[in-house]
PDB file of C-alpha atoms and ligand atoms in Angstrom:
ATOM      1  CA  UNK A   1       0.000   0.000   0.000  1.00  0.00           C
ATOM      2  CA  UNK A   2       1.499   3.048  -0.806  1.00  0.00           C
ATOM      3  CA  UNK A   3       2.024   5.857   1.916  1.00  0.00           C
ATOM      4  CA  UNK A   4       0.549   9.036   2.343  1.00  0.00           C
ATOM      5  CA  UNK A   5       2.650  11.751   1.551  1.00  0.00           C
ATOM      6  CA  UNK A   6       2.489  14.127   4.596  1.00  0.00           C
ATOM      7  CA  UNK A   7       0.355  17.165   4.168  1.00  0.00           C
ATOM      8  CA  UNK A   8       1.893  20.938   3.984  1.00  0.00           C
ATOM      9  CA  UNK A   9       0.966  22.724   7.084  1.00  0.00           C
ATOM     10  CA  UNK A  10      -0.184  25.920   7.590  1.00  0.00           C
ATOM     11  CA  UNK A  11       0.402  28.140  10.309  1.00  0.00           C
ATOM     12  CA  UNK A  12      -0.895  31.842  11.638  1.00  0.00           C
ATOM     13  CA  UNK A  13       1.233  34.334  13.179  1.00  0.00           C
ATOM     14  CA  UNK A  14      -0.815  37.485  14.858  1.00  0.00           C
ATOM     15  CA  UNK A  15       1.777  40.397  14.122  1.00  0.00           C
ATOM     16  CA  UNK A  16       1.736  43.801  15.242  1.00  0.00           C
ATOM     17  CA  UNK A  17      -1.880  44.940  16.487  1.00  0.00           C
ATOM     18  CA  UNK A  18      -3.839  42.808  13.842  1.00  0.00           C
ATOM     19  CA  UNK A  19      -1.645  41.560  11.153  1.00  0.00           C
ATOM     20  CA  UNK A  20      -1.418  38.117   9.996  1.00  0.00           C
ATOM     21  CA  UNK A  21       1.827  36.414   8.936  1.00  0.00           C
ATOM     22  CA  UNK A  22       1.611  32.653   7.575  1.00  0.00           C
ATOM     23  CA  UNK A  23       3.993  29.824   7.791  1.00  0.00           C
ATOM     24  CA  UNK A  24       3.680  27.734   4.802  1.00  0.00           C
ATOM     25  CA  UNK A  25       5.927  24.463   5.366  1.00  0.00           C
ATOM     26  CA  UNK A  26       6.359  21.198   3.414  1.00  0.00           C
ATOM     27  CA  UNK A  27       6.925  18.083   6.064  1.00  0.00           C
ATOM     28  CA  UNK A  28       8.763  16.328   2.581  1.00  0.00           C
ATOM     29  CA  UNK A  29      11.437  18.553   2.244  1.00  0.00           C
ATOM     30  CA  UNK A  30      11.315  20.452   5.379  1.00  0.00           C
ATOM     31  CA  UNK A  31      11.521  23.822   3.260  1.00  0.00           C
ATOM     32  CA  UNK A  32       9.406  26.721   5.331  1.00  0.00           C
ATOM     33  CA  UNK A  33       8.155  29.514   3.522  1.00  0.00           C
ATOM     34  CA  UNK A  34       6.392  32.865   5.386  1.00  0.00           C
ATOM     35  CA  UNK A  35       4.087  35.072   3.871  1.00  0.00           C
ATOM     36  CA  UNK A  36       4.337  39.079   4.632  1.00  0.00           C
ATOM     37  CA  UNK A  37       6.711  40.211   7.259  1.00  0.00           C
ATOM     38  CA  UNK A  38       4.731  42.503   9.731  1.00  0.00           C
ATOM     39  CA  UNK A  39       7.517  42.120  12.049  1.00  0.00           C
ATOM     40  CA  UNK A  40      10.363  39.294  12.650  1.00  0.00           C
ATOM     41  CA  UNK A  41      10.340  38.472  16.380  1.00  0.00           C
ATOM     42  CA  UNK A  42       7.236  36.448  16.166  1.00  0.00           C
ATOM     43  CA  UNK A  43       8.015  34.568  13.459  1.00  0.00           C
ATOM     44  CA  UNK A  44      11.424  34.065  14.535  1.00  0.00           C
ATOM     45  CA  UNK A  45       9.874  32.753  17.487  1.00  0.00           C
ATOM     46  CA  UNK A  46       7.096  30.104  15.953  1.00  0.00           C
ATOM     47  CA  UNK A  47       9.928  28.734  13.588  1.00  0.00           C
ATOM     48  CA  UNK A  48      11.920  28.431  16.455  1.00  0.00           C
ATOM     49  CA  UNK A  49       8.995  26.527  18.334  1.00  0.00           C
ATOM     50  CA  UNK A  50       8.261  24.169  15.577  1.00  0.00           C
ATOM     51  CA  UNK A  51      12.538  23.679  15.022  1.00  0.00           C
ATOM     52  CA  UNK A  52      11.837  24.573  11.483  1.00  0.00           C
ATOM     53  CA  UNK A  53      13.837  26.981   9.020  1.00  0.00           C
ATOM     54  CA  UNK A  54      12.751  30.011   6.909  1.00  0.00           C
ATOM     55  CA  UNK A  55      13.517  28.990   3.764  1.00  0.00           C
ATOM     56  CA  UNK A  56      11.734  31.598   1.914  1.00  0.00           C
ATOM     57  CA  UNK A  57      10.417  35.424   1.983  1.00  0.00           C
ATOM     58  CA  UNK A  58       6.751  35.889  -0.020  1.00  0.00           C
ATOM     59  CA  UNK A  59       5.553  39.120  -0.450  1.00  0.00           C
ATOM     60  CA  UNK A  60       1.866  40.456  -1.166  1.00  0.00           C
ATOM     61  CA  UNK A  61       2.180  43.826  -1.583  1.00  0.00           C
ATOM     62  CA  UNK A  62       4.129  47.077  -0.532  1.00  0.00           C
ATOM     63  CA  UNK A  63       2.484  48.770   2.848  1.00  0.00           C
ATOM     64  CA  UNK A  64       4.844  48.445   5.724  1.00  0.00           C
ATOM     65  CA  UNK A  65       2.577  46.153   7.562  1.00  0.00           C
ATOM     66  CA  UNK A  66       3.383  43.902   5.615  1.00  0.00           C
ATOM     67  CA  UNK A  67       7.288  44.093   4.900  1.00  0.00           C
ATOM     68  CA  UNK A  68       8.371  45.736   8.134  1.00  0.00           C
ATOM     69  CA  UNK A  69      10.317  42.566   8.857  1.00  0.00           C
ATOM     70  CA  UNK A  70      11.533  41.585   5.918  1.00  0.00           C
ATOM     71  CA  UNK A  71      15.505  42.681   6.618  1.00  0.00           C
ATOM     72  CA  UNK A  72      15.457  41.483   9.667  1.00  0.00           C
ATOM     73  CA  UNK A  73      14.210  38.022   8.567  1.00  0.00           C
ATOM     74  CA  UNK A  74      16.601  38.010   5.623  1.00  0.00           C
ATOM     75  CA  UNK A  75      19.431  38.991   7.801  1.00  0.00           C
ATOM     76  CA  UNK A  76      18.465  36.213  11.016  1.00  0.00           C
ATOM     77  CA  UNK A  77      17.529  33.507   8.272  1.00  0.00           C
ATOM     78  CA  UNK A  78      19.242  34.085   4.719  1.00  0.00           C
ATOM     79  CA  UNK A  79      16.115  33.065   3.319  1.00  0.00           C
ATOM     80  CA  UNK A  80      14.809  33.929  -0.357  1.00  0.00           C
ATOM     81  CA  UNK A  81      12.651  36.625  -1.441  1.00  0.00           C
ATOM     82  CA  UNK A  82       9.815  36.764  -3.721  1.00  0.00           C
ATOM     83  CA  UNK A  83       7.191  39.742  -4.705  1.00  0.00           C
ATOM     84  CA  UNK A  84       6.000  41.185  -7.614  1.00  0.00           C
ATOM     85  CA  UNK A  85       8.093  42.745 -10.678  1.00  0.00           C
ATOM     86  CA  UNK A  86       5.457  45.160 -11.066  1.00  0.00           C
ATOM     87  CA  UNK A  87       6.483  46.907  -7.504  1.00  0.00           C
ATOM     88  CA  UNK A  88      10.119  45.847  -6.957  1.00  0.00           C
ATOM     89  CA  UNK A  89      11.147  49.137  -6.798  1.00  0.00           C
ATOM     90  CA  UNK A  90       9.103  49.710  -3.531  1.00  0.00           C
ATOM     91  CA  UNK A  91       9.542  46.656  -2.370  1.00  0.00           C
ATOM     92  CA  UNK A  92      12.364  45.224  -0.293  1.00  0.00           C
ATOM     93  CA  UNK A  93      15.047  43.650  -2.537  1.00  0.00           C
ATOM     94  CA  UNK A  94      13.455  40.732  -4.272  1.00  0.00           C
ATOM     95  CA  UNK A  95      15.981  37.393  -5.569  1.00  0.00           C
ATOM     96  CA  UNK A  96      12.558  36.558  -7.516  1.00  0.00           C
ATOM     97  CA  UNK A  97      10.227  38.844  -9.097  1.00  0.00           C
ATOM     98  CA  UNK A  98       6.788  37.856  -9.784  1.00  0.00           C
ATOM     99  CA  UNK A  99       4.160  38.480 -12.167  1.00  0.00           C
ATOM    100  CA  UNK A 100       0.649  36.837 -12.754  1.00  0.00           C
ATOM    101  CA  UNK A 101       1.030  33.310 -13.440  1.00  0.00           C
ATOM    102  CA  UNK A 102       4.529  32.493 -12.380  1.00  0.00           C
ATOM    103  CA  UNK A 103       5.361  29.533 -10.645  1.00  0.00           C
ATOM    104  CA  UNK A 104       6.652  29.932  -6.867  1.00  0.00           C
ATOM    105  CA  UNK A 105       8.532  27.009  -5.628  1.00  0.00           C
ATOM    106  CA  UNK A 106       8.940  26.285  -2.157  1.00  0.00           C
ATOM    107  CA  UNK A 107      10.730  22.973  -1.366  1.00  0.00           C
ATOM    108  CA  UNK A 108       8.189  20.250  -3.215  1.00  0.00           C
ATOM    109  CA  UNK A 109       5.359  22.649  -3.556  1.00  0.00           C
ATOM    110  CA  UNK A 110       4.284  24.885  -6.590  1.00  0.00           C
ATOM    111  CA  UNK A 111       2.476  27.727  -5.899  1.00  0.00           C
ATOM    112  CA  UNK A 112       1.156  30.449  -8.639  1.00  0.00           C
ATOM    113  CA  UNK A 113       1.264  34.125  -8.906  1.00  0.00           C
ATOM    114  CA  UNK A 114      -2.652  35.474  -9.094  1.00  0.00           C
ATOM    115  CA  UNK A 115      -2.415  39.514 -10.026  1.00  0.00           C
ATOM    116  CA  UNK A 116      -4.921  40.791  -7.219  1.00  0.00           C
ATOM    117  CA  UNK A 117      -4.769  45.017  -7.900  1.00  0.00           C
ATOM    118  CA  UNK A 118      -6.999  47.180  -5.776  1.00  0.00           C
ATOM    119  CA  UNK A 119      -5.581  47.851  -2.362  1.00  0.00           C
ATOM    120  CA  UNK A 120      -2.692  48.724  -4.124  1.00  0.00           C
ATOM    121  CA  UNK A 121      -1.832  48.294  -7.731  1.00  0.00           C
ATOM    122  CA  UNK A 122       1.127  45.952  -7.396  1.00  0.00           C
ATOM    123  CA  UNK A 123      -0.820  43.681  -4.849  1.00  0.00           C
ATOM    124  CA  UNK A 124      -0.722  39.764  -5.890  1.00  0.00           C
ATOM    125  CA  UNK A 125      -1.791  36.376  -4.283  1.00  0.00           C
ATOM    126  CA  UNK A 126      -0.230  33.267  -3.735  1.00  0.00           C
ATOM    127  CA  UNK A 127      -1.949  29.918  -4.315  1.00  0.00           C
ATOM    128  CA  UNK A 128      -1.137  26.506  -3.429  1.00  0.00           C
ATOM    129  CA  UNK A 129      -3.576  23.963  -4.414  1.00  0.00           C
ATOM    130  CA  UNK A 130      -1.350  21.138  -2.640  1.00  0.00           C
ATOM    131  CA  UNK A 131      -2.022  23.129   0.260  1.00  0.00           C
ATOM    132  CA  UNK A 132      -5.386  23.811  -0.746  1.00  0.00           C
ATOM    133  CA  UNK A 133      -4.463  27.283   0.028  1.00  0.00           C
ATOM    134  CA  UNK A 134      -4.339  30.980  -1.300  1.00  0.00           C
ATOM    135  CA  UNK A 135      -2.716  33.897   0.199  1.00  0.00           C
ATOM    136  CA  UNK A 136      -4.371  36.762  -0.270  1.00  0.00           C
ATOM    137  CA  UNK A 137      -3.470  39.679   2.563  1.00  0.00           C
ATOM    138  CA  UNK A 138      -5.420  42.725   1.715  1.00  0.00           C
ATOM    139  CA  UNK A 139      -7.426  41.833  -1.464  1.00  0.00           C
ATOM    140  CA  UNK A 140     -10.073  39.249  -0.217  1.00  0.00           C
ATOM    141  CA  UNK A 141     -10.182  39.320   3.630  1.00  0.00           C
ATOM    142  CA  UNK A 142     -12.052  37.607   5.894  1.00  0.00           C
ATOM    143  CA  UNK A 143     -15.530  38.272   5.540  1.00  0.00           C
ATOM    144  CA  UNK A 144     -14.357  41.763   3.601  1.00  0.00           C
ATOM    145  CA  UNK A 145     -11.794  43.173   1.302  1.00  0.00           C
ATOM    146  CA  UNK A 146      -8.721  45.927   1.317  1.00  0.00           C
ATOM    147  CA  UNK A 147      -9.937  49.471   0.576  1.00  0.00           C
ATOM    148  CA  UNK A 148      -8.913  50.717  -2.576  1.00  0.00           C
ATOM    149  CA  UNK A 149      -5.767  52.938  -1.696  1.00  0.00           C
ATOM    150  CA  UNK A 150      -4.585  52.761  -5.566  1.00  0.00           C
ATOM    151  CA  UNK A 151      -6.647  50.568  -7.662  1.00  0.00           C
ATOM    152  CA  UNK A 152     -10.054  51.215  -8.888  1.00  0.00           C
ATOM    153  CA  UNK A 153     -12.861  49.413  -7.538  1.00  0.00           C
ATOM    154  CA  UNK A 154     -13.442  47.495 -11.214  1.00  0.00           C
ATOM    155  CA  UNK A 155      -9.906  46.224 -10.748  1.00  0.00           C
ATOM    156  CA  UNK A 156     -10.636  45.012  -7.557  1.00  0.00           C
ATOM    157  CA  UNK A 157     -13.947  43.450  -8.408  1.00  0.00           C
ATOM    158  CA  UNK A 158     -11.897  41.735 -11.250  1.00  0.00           C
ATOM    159  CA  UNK A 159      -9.326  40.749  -8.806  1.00  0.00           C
ATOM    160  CA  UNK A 160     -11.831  39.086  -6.212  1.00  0.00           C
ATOM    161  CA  UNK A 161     -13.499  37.315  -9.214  1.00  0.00           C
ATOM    162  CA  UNK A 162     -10.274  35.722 -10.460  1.00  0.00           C
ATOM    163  CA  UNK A 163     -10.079  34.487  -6.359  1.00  0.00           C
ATOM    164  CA  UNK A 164     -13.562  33.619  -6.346  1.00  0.00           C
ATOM    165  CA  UNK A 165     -13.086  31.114  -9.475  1.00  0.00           C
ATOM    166  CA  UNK A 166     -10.643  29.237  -6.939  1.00  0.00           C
ATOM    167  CA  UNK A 167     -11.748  25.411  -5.460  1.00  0.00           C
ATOM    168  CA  UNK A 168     -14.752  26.448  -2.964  1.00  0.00           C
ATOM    169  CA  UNK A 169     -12.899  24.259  -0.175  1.00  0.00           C
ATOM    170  CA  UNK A 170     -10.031  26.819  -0.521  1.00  0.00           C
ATOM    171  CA  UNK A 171      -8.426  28.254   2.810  1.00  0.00           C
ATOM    172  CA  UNK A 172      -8.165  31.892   2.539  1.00  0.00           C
ATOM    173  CA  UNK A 173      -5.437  33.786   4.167  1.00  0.00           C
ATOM    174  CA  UNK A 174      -5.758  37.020   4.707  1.00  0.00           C
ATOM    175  CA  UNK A 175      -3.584  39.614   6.345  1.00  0.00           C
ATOM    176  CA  UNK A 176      -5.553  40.909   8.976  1.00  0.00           C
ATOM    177  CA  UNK A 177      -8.247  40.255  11.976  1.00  0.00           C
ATOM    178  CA  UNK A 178     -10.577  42.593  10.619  1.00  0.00           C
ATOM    179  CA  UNK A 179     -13.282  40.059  10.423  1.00  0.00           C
ATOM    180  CA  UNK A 180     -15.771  41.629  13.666  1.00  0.00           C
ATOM    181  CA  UNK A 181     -15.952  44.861  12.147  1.00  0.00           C
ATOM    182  CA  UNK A 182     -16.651  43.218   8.650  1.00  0.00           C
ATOM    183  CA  UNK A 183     -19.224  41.077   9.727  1.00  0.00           C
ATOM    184  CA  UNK A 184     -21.014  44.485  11.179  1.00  0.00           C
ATOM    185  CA  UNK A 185     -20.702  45.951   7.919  1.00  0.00           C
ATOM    186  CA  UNK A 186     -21.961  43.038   5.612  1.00  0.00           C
ATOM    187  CA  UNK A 187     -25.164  42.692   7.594  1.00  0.00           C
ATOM    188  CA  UNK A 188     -26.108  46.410   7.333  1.00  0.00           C
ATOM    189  CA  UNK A 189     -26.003  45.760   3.449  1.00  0.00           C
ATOM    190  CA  UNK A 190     -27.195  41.550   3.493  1.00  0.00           C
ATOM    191  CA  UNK A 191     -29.793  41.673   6.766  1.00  0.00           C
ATOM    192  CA  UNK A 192     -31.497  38.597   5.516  1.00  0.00           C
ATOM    193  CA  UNK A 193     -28.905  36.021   4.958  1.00  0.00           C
ATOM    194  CA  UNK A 194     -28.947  33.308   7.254  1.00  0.00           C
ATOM    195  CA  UNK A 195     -25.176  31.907   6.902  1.00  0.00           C
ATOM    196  CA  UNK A 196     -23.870  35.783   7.162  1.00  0.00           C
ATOM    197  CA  UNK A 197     -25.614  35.746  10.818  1.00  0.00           C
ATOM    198  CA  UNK A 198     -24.018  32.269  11.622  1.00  0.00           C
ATOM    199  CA  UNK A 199     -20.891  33.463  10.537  1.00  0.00           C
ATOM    200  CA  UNK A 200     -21.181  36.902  12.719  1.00  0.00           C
ATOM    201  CA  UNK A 201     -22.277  34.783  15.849  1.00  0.00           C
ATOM    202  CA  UNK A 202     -19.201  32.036  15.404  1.00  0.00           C
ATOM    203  CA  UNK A 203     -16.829  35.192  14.673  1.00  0.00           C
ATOM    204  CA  UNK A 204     -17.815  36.762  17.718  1.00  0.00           C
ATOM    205  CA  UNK A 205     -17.389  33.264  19.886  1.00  0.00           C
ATOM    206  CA  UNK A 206     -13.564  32.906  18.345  1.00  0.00           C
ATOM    207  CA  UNK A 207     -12.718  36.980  19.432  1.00  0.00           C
ATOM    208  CA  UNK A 208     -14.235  36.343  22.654  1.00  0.00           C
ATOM    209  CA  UNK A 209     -11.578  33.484  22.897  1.00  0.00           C
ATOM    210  CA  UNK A 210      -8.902  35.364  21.652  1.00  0.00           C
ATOM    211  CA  UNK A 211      -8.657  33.166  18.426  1.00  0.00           C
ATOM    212  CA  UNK A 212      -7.845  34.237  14.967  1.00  0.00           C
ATOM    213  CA  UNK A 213     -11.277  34.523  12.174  1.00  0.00           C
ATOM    214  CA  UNK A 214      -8.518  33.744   9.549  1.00  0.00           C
ATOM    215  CA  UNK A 215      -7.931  31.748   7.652  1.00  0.00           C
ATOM    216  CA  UNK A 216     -11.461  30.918   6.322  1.00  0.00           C
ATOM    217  CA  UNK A 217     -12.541  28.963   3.515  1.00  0.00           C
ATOM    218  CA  UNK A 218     -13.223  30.264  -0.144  1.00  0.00           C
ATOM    219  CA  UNK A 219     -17.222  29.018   0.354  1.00  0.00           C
ATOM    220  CA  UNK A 220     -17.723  30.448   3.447  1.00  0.00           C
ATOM    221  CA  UNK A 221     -16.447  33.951   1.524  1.00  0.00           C
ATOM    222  CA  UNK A 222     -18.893  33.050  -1.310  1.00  0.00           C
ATOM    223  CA  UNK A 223     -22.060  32.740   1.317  1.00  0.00           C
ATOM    224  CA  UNK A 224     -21.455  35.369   3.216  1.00  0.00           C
ATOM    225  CA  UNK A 225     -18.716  38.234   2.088  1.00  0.00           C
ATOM    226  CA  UNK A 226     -20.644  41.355   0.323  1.00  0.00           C
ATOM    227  CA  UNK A 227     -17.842  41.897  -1.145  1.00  0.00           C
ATOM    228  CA  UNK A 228     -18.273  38.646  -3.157  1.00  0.00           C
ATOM    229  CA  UNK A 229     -21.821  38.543  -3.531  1.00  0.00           C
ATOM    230  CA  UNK A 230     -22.281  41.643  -6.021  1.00  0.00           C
ATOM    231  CA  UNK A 231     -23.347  39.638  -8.422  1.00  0.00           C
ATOM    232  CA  UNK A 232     -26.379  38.789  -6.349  1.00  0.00           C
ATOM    233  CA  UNK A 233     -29.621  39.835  -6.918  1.00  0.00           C
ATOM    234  CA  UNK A 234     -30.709  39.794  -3.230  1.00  0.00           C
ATOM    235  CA  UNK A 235     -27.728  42.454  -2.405  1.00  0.00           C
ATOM    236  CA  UNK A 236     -28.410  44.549  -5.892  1.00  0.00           C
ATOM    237  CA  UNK A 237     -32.029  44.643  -4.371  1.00  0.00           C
ATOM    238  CA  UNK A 238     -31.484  46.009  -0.765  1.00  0.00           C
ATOM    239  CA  UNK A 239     -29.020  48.267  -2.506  1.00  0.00           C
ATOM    240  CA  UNK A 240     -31.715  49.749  -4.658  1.00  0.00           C
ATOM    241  CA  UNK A 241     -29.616  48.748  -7.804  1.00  0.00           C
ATOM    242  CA  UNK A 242     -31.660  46.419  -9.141  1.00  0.00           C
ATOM    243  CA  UNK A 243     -29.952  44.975 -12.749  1.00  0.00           C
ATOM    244  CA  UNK A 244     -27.334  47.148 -12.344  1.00  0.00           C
ATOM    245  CA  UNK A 245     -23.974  44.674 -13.595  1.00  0.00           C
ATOM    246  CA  UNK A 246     -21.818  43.741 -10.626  1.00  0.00           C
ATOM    247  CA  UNK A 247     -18.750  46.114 -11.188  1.00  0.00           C
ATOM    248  CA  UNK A 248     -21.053  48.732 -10.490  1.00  0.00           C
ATOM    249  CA  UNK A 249     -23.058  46.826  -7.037  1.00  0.00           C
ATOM    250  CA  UNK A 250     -19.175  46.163  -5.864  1.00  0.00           C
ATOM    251  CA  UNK A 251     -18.173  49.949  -6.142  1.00  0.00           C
ATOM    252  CA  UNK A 252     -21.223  50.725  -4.203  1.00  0.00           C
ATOM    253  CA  UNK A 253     -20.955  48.004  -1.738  1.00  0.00           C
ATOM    254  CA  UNK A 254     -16.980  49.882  -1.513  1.00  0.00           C
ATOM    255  CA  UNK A 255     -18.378  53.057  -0.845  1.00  0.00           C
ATOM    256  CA  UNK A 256     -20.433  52.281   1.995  1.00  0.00           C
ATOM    257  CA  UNK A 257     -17.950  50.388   3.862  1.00  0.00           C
ATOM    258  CA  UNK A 258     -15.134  53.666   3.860  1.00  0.00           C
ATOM    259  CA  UNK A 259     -17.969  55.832   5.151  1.00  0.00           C
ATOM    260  CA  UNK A 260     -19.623  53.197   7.562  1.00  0.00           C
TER     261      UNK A 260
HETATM  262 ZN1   ZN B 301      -2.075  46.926   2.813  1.00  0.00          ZN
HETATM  263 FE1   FE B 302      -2.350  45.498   5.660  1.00  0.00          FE
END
């Protein structure tokens, strides 16, 4: 009978006040990759727990929340860094840079480059369907997504659709516990959906525990994330934009949330 091979693991690191850094490792070859560097001392500190090493560096996009640590991490660890062509000159140096599509190897797992603008223009994702995983920091978040600080809100709706075309059973990691204040927001503009106030109620149990909303999965996004749902009628409806296309429900949907 042949063996299983061991499954990649996946690991969150709260950062800073509400950042999210993941360890990505592969038990086969015992490479260890991290995604976005809020800071190195606690990711020093969970590689050190697990007696793994960094072997790479993978960076979403340019805000310092999300690179702070980079340096550091190179310097302590000598690992490799990846990020996106597009923004390597505000990026920290990159030994790989990235555009949509690319592979993204990481011991015996392949990842690929998904082009997510909106939050910022450079911003991409990282998916791993051995680890049945994409990394997607401030373009779809838990439950929300990243406001449009560069981008345009039909290049974000592009870029959540390209995310949303992902496996359903998907884990979604996202760069921030933003998900209690999101969950506010979606039910002001999707009061009648039934897995939205599941969702809200179980959110609320983990924060009361002090455990991390993230990652979720790609289907719970689908059921209950506004942000993903523009192309439904019921949300067009209660936004008085009834057969408006969904580019234009999203942009709304965007607007209310920076003023709410
Ligand atoms: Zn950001
Ligand atoms: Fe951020």
């Amino acid at each position: 009978m042949a063996e299983t091979a061991a499954q990649p693991e996946i690991v969150t690191i709260p950062c800073l006040k509400d950042n999210y850094a993941f360890l990505l490792h592969d038990p086969a070859t015992e490479a260890t990759a991290v995604v976005d560097v809020p800071q190195a001392a606690p990711i020093v500190a969970t590689l050190d727990a697990r007696g793994w090493r960094l072997s790479d560096i993978l960076i979403t996009h340019h805000h310092w929340d999300h690179v702070d640590g980079v340096a550091d991490l190179v310097a302590a660890t000598g690992a490799t860094v990846w990020g996106a062509a597009a923004d390597a000159a505000r990026l920290p140096p990159l030994d790989h840079a990235l555009a949509e599509g690319d592979p993204v190897t990481i011991g015996g797992l392949t990842g690929a480059v998904i082009d997510v603008p909106g939050h910022t223009v450079g911003h991409i994702a990282y998916h791993f369907p051995q680890a049945g995983a994409v990394f997607t920091a401030d373009s779809l978040m838990a439950g929300g997504c990243g406001r449009l600080f560069e981008g345009t809100a039909a290049q974000m709706w592009d870029s959540l659709s390209k995310l949303a075309a992902l496996p359903p059973e998907t884990l979604v990691c996202s760069g921030h516990e933003y998900t209690t204040g999101n969950m506010r927001f979606a039910r002001s503009v999707d009061p009648v959906n039934s897995a939205l106030m599941s969702r809200a109620t179980a959110v609320d149990a983990a924060r009361a525990e002090g455990r991390p909303t993230v990652p979720s999965t790609l289907a719970l996004e689908l059921a209950t994330n506004p942000f993903l749902r523009a192309a439904d009628p019921a949300i067009a409806r209660q936004l008085d934009l009834t057969g408006a296309d969904p580019a234009t429900v999203f942009a709304r949907i965007r607007s209310l949330k920076d003023a709410f």
